[in-house]
PDB file of C-alpha atoms in Angstrom:
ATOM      1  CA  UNK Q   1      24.030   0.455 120.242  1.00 59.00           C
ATOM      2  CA  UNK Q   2      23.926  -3.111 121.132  1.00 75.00           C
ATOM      3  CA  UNK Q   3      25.889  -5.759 118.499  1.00 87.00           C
ATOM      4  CA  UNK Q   4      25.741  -9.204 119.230  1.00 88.00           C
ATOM      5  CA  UNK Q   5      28.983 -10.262 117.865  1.00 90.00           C
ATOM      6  CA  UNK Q   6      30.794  -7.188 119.255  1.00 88.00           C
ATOM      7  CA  UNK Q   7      29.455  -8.031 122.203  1.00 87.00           C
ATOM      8  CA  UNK Q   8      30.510 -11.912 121.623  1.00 90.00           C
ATOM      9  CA  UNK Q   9      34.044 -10.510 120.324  1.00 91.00           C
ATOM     10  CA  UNK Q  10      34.288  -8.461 123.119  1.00 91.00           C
ATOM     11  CA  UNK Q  11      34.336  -4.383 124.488  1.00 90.00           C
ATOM     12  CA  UNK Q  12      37.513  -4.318 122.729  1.00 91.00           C
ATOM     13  CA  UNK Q  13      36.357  -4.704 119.278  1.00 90.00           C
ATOM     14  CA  UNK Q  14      33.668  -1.806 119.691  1.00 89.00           C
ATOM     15  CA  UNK Q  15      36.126   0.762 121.136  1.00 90.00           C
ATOM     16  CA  UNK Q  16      39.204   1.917 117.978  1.00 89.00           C
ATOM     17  CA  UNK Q  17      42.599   0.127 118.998  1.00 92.00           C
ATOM     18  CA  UNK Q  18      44.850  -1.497 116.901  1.00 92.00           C
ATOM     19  CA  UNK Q  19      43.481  -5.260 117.249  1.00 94.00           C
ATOM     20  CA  UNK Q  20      39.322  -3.879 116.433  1.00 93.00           C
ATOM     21  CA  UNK Q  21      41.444  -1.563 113.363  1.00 93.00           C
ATOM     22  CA  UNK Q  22      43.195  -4.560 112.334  1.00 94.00           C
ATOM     23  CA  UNK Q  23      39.704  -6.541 112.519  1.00 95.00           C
ATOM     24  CA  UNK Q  24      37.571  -4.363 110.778  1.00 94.00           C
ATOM     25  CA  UNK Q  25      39.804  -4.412 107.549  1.00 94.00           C
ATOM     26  CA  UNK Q  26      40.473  -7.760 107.615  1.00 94.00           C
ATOM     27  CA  UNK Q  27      36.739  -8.733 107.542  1.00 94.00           C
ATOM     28  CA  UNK Q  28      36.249  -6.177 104.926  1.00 92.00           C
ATOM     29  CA  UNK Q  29      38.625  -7.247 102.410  1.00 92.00           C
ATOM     30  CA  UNK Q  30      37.865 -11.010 103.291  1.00 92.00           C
ATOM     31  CA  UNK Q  31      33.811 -10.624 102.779  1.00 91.00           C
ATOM     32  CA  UNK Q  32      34.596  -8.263  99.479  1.00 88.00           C
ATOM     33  CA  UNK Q  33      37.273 -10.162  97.844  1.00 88.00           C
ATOM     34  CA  UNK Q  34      34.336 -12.935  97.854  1.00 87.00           C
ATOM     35  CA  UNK Q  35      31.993 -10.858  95.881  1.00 85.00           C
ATOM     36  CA  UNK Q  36      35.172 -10.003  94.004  1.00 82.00           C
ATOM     37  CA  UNK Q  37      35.554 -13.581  92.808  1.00 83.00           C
ATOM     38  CA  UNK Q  38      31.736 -14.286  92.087  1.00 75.00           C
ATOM     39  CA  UNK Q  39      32.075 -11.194  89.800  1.00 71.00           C
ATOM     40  CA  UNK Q  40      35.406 -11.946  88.520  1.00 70.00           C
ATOM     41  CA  UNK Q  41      34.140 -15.729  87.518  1.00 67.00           C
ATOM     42  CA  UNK Q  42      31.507 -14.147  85.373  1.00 63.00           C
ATOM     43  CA  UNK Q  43      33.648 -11.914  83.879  1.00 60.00           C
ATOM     44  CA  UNK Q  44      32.377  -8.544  84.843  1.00 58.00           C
ATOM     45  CA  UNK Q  45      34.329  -5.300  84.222  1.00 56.00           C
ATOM     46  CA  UNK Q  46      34.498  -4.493  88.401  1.00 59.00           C
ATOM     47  CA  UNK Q  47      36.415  -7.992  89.247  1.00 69.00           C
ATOM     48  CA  UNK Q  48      38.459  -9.073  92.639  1.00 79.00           C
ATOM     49  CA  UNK Q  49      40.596  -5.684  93.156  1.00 83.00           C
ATOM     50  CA  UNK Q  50      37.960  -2.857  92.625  1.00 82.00           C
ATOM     51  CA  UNK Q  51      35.741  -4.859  95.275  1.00 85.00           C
ATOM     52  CA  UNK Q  52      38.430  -4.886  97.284  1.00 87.00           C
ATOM     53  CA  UNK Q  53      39.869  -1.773  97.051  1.00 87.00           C
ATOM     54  CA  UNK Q  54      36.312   0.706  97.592  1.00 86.00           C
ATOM     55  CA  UNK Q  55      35.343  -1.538 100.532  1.00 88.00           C
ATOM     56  CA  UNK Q  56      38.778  -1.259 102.066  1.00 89.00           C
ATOM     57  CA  UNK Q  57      38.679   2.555 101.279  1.00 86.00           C
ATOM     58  CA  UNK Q  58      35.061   2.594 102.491  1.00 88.00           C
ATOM     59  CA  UNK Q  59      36.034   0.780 106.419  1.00 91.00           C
ATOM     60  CA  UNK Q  60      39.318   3.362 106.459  1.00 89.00           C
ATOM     61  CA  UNK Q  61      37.086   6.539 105.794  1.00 86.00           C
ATOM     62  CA  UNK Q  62      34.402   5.213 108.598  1.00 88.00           C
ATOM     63  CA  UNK Q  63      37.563   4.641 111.170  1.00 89.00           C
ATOM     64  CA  UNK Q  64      38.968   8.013 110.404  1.00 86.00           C
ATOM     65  CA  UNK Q  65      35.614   9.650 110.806  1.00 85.00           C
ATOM     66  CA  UNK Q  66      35.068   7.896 114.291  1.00 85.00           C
ATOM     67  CA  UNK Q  67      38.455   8.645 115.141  1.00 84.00           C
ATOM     68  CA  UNK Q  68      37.821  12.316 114.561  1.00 81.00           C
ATOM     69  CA  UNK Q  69      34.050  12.571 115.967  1.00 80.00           C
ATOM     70  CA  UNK Q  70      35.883  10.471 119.418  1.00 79.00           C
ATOM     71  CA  UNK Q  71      38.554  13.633 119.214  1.00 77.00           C
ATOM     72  CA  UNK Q  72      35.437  16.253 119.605  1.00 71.00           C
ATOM     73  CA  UNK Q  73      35.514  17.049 115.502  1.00 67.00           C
ATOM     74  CA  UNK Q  74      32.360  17.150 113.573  1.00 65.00           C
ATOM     75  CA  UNK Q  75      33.125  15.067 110.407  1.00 59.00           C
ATOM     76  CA  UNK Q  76      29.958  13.305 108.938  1.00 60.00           C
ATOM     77  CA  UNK Q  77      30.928  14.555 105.608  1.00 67.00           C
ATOM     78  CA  UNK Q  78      33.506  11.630 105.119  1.00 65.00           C
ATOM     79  CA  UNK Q  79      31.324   8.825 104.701  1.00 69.00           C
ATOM     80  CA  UNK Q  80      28.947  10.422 102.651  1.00 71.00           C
ATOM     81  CA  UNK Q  81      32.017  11.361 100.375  1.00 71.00           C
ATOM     82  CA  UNK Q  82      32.976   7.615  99.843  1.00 70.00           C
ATOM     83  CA  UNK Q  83      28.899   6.761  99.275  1.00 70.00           C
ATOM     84  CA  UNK Q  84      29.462   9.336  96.182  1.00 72.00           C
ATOM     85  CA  UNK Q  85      32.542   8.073  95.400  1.00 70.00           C
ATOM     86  CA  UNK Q  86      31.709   4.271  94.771  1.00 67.00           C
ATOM     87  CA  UNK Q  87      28.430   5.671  93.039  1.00 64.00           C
ATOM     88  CA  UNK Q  88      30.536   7.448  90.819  1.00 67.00           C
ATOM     89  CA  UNK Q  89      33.182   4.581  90.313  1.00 63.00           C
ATOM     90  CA  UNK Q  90      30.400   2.038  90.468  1.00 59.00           C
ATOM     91  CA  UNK Q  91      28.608   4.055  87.611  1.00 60.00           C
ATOM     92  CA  UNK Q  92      31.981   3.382  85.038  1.00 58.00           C
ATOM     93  CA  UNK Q  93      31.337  -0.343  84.997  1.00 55.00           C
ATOM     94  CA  UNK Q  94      28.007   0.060  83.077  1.00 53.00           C
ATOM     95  CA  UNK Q  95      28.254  -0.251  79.500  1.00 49.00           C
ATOM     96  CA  UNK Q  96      26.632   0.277  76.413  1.00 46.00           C
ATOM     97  CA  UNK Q  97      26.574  -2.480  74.007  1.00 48.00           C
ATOM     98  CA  UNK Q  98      26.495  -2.020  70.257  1.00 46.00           C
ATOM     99  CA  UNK Q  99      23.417  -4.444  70.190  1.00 47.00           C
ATOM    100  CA  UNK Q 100      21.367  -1.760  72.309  1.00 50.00           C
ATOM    101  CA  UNK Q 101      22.151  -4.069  75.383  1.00 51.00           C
ATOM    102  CA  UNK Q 102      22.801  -2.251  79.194  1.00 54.00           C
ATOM    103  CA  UNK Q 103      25.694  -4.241  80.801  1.00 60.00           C
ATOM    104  CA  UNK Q 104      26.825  -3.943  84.103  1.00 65.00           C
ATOM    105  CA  UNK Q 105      24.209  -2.335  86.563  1.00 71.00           C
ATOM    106  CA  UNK Q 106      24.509  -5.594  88.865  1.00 75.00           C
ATOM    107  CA  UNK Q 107      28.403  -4.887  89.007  1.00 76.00           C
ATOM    108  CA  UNK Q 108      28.089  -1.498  89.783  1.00 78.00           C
ATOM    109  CA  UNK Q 109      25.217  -2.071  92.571  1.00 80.00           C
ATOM    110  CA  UNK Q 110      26.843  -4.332  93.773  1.00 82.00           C
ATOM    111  CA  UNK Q 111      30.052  -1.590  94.139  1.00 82.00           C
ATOM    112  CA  UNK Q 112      28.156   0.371  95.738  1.00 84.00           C
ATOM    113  CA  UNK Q 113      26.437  -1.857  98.249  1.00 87.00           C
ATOM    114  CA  UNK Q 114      30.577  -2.916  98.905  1.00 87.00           C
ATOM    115  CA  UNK Q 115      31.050  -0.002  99.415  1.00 87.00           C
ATOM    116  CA  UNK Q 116      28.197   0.742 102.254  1.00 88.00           C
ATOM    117  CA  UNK Q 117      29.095  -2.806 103.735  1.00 91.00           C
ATOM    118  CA  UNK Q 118      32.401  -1.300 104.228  1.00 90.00           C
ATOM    119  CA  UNK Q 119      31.229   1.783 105.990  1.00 88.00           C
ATOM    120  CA  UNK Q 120      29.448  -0.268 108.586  1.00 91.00           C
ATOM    121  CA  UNK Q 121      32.191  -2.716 109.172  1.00 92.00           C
ATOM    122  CA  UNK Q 122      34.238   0.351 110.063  1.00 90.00           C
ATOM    123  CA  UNK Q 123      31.842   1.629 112.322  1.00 89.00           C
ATOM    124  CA  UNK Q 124      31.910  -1.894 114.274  1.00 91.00           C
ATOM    125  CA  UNK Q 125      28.147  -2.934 113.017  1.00 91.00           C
ATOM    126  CA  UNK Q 126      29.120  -6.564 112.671  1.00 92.00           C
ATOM    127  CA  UNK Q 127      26.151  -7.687 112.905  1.00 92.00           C
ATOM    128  CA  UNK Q 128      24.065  -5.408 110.613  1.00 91.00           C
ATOM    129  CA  UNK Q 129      27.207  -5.766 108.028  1.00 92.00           C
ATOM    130  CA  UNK Q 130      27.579  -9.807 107.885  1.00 93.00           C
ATOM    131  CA  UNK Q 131      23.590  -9.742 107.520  1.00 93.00           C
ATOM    132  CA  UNK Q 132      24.120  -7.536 104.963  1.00 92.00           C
ATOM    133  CA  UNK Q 133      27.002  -8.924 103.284  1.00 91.00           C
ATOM    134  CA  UNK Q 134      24.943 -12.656 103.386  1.00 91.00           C
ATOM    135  CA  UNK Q 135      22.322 -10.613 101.662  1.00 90.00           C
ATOM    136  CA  UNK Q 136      24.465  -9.412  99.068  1.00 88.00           C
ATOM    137  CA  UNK Q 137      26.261 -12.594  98.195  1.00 86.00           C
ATOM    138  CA  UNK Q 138      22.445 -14.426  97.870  1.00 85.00           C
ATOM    139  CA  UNK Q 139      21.272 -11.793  95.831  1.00 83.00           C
ATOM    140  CA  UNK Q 140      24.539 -11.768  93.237  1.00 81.00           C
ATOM    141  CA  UNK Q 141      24.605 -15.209  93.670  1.00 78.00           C
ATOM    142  CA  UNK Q 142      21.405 -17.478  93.528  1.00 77.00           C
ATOM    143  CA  UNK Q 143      18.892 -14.845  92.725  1.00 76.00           C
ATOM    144  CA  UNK Q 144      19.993 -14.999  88.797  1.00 72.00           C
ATOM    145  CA  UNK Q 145      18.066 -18.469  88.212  1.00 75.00           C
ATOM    146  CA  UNK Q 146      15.010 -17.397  89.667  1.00 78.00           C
ATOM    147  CA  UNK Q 147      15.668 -14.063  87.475  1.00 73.00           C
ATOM    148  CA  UNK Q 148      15.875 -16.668  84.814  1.00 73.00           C
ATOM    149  CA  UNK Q 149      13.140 -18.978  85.472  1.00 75.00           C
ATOM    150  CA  UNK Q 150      10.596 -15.131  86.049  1.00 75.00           C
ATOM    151  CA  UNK Q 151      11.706 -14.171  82.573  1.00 74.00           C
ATOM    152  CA  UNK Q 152      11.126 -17.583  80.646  1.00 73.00           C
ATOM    153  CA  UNK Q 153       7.838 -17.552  82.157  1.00 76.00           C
ATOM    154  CA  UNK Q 154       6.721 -13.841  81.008  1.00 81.00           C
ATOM    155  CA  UNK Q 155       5.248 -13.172  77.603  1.00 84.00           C
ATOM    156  CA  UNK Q 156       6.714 -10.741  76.880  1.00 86.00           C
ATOM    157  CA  UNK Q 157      10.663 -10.706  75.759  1.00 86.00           C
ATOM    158  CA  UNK Q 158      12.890  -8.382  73.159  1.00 87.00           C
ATOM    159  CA  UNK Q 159      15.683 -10.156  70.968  1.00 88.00           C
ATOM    160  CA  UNK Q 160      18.579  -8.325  69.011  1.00 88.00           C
ATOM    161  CA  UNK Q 161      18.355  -9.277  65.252  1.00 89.00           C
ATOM    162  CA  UNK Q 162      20.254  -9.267  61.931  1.00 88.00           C
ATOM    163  CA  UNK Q 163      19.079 -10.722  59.048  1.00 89.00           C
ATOM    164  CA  UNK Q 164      21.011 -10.961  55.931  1.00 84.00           C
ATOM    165  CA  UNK Q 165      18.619  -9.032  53.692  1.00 84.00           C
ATOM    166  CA  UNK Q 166      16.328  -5.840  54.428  1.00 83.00           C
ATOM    167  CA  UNK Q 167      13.735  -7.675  52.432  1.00 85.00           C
ATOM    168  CA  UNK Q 168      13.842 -11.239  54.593  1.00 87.00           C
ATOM    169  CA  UNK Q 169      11.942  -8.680  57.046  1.00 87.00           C
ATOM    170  CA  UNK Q 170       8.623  -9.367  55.872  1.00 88.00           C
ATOM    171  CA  UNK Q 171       9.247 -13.098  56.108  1.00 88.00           C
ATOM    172  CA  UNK Q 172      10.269 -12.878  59.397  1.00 89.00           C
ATOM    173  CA  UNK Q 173       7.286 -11.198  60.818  1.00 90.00           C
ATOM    174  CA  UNK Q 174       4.876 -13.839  58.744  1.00 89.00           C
ATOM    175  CA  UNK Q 175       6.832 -16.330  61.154  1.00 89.00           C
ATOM    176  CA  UNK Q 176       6.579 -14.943  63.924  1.00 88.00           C
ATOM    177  CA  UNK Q 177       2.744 -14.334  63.063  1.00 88.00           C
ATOM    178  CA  UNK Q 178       2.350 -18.332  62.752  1.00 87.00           C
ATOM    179  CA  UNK Q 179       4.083 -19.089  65.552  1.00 85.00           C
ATOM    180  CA  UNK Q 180       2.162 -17.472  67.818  1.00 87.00           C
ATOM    181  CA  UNK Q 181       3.514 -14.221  68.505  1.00 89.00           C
ATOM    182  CA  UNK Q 182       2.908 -10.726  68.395  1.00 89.00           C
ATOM    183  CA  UNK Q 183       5.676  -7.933  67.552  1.00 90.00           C
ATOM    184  CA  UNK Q 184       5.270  -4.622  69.548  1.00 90.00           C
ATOM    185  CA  UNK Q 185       7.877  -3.162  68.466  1.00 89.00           C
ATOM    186  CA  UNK Q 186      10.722  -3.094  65.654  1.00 88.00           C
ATOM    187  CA  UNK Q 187      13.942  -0.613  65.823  1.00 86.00           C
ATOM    188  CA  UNK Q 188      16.683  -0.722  63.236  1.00 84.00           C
ATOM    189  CA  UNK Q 189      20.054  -0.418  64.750  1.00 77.00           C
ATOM    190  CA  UNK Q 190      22.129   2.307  63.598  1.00 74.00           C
ATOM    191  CA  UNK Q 191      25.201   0.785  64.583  1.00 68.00           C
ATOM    192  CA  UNK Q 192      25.170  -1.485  61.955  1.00 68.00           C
ATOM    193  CA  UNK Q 193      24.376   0.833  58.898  1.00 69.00           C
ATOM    194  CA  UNK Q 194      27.373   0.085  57.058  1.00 69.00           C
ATOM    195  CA  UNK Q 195      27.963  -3.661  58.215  1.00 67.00           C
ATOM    196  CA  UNK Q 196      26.034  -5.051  55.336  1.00 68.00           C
ATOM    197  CA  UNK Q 197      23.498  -6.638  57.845  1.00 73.00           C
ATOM    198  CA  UNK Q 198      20.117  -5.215  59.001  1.00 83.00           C
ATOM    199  CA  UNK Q 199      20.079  -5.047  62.520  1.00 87.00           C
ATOM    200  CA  UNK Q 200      16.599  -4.808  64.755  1.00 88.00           C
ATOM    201  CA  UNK Q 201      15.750  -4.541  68.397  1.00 87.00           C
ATOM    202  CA  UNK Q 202      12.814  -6.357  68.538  1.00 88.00           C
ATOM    203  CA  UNK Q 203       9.505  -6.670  71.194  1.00 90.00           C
ATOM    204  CA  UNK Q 204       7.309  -9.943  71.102  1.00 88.00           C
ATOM    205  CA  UNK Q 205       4.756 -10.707  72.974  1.00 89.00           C
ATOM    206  CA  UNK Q 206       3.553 -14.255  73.282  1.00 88.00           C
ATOM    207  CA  UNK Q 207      -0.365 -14.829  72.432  1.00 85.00           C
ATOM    208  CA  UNK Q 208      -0.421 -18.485  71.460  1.00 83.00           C
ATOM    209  CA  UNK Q 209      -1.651 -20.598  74.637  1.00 80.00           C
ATOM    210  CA  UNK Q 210       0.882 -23.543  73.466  1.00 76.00           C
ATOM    211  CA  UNK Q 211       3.688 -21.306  73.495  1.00 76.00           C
ATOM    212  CA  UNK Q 212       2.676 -20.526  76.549  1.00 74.00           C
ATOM    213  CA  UNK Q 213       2.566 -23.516  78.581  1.00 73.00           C
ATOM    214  CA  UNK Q 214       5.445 -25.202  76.654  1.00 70.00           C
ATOM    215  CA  UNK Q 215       8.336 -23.035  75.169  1.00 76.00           C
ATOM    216  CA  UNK Q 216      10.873 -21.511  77.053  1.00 81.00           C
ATOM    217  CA  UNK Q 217      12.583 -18.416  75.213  1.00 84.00           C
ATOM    218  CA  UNK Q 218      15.584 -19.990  74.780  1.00 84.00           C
ATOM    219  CA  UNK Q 219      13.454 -22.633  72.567  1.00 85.00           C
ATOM    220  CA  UNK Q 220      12.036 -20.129  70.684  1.00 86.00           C
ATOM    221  CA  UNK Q 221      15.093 -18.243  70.265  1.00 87.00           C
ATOM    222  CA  UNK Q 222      16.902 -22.069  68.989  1.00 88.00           C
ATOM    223  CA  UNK Q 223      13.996 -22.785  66.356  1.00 87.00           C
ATOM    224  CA  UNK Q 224      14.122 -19.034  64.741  1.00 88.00           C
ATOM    225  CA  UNK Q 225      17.844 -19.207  64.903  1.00 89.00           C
ATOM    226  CA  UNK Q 226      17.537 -22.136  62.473  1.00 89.00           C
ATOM    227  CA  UNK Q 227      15.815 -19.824  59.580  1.00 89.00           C
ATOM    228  CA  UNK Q 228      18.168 -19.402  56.871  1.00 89.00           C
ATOM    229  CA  UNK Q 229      17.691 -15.650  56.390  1.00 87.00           C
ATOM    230  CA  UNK Q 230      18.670 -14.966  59.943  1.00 89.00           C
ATOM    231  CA  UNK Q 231      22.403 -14.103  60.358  1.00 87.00           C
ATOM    232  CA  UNK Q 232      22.165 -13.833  64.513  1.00 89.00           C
ATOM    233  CA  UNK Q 233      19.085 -13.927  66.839  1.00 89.00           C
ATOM    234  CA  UNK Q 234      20.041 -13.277  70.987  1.00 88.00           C
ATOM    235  CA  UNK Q 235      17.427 -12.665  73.786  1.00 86.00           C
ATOM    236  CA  UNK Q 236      18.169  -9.327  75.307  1.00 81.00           C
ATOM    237  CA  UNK Q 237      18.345  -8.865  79.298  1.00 66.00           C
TER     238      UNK Q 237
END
């Protein structure tokens, strides 16, 4: 197979010697501590070392198994071992939040993909892995605020609630009835059964016209926040 920067690099850095060894882990800890940092910044639970660490494990696993297929052993079993194994360590940094919220399945894709990245690095698929890596990086990176902008313009969003009183329920869905909105869907959260607070999962849908063209979610979220029977209001997802 053909790689253009192998090719640019040179026949040594296809073939396994100590200088393409030593370049294949460099460039996989370099492009992974990256995504480490992005993470890290945002304070996800899978920060700079776990990035680091399964893509470094991933490139070591892919040079071992070339190593042993070059020797005349039959190994493909090795890389698809470390695919499980960052699924499986990818799938502790999800998290279940008290407010009904899933946290972490970027993080742990993101492992995972590492993880893959790492494979091909170690195989010598420069190429293929920068590409991929750029594609990665874009998609952790500056895909969020078009995430952002998709979601402020749907009409349909579900907010975690607690209001102060079981009662103030009925006033809250006469507001939300004026301004506009429909609710598909109320859920009381067990989690807070004791707390003193009633706590909802709740599913609007927009059907005013104004609301729109005009109002973000955040704004709507702001402007029920203000009611003095709400405790807490947040936008889930």
């Amino acid at each position: 197979m053909h790689d253009f920067i192998g090719h640019l690099l040179g026949p040594w850095s296809m073939e396994l010697n100590t200088a393409s060894v030593f370049l294949r882990i460099a460039l996989s800890m370099i492009l992974s501590s990256i995504v480490g940092c992005e993470r890290s910044s945002k304070r996800h639970s899978a920060g700079l070392r776990t990035f680091i660490i399964i893509s470094f494990a991933s490139t070591i696993a892919a040079i071992i198994e070339m190593y042993l297929m070059d020797t005349g052993h039959d190994a493909p079993w090795l890389t698809a071992a470390i695919i499980i194994g960052s699924a499986t360590i990818s799938g502790y940094s999800i998290l279940f939040s008290s407010k009904g919220q899933i946290k972490g399945l970027t993080t742990s894709a993101g492992l995972w993909a590492c993880g893959i990245i790492g494979i091909a690095i170690g195989m010598g698929l420069y190429t293929a892995s920068l590409i991929a890596y750029a594609a990665l990086l874009c998609s952790l990176s500056f895909f969020p605020a078009i995430e952002t902008y998709l979601k402020d313009k749907s009409n349909h969003f579900e907010v975690h609630l607690e209001l102060k009183n079981k009662s103030d329920l009925q006033y809250f869905s006469s507001t939300i009835r004026r301004l506009g909105m429909r609710i598909d869907d109320i859920e009381l959260n067990p989690a807070y059964l004791n707390s003193g607070l009633s706590v909802y999962t709740v599913s609007f849908t927009i059907s005013s016209q104004e609301l729109k063209k005009y109002k973000k979610h955040s704004e709507i979220i702001e402007a029920l926040r203000s009611l003095d029977y709400i405790s807490y209001i947040e936008e889930i997802g």
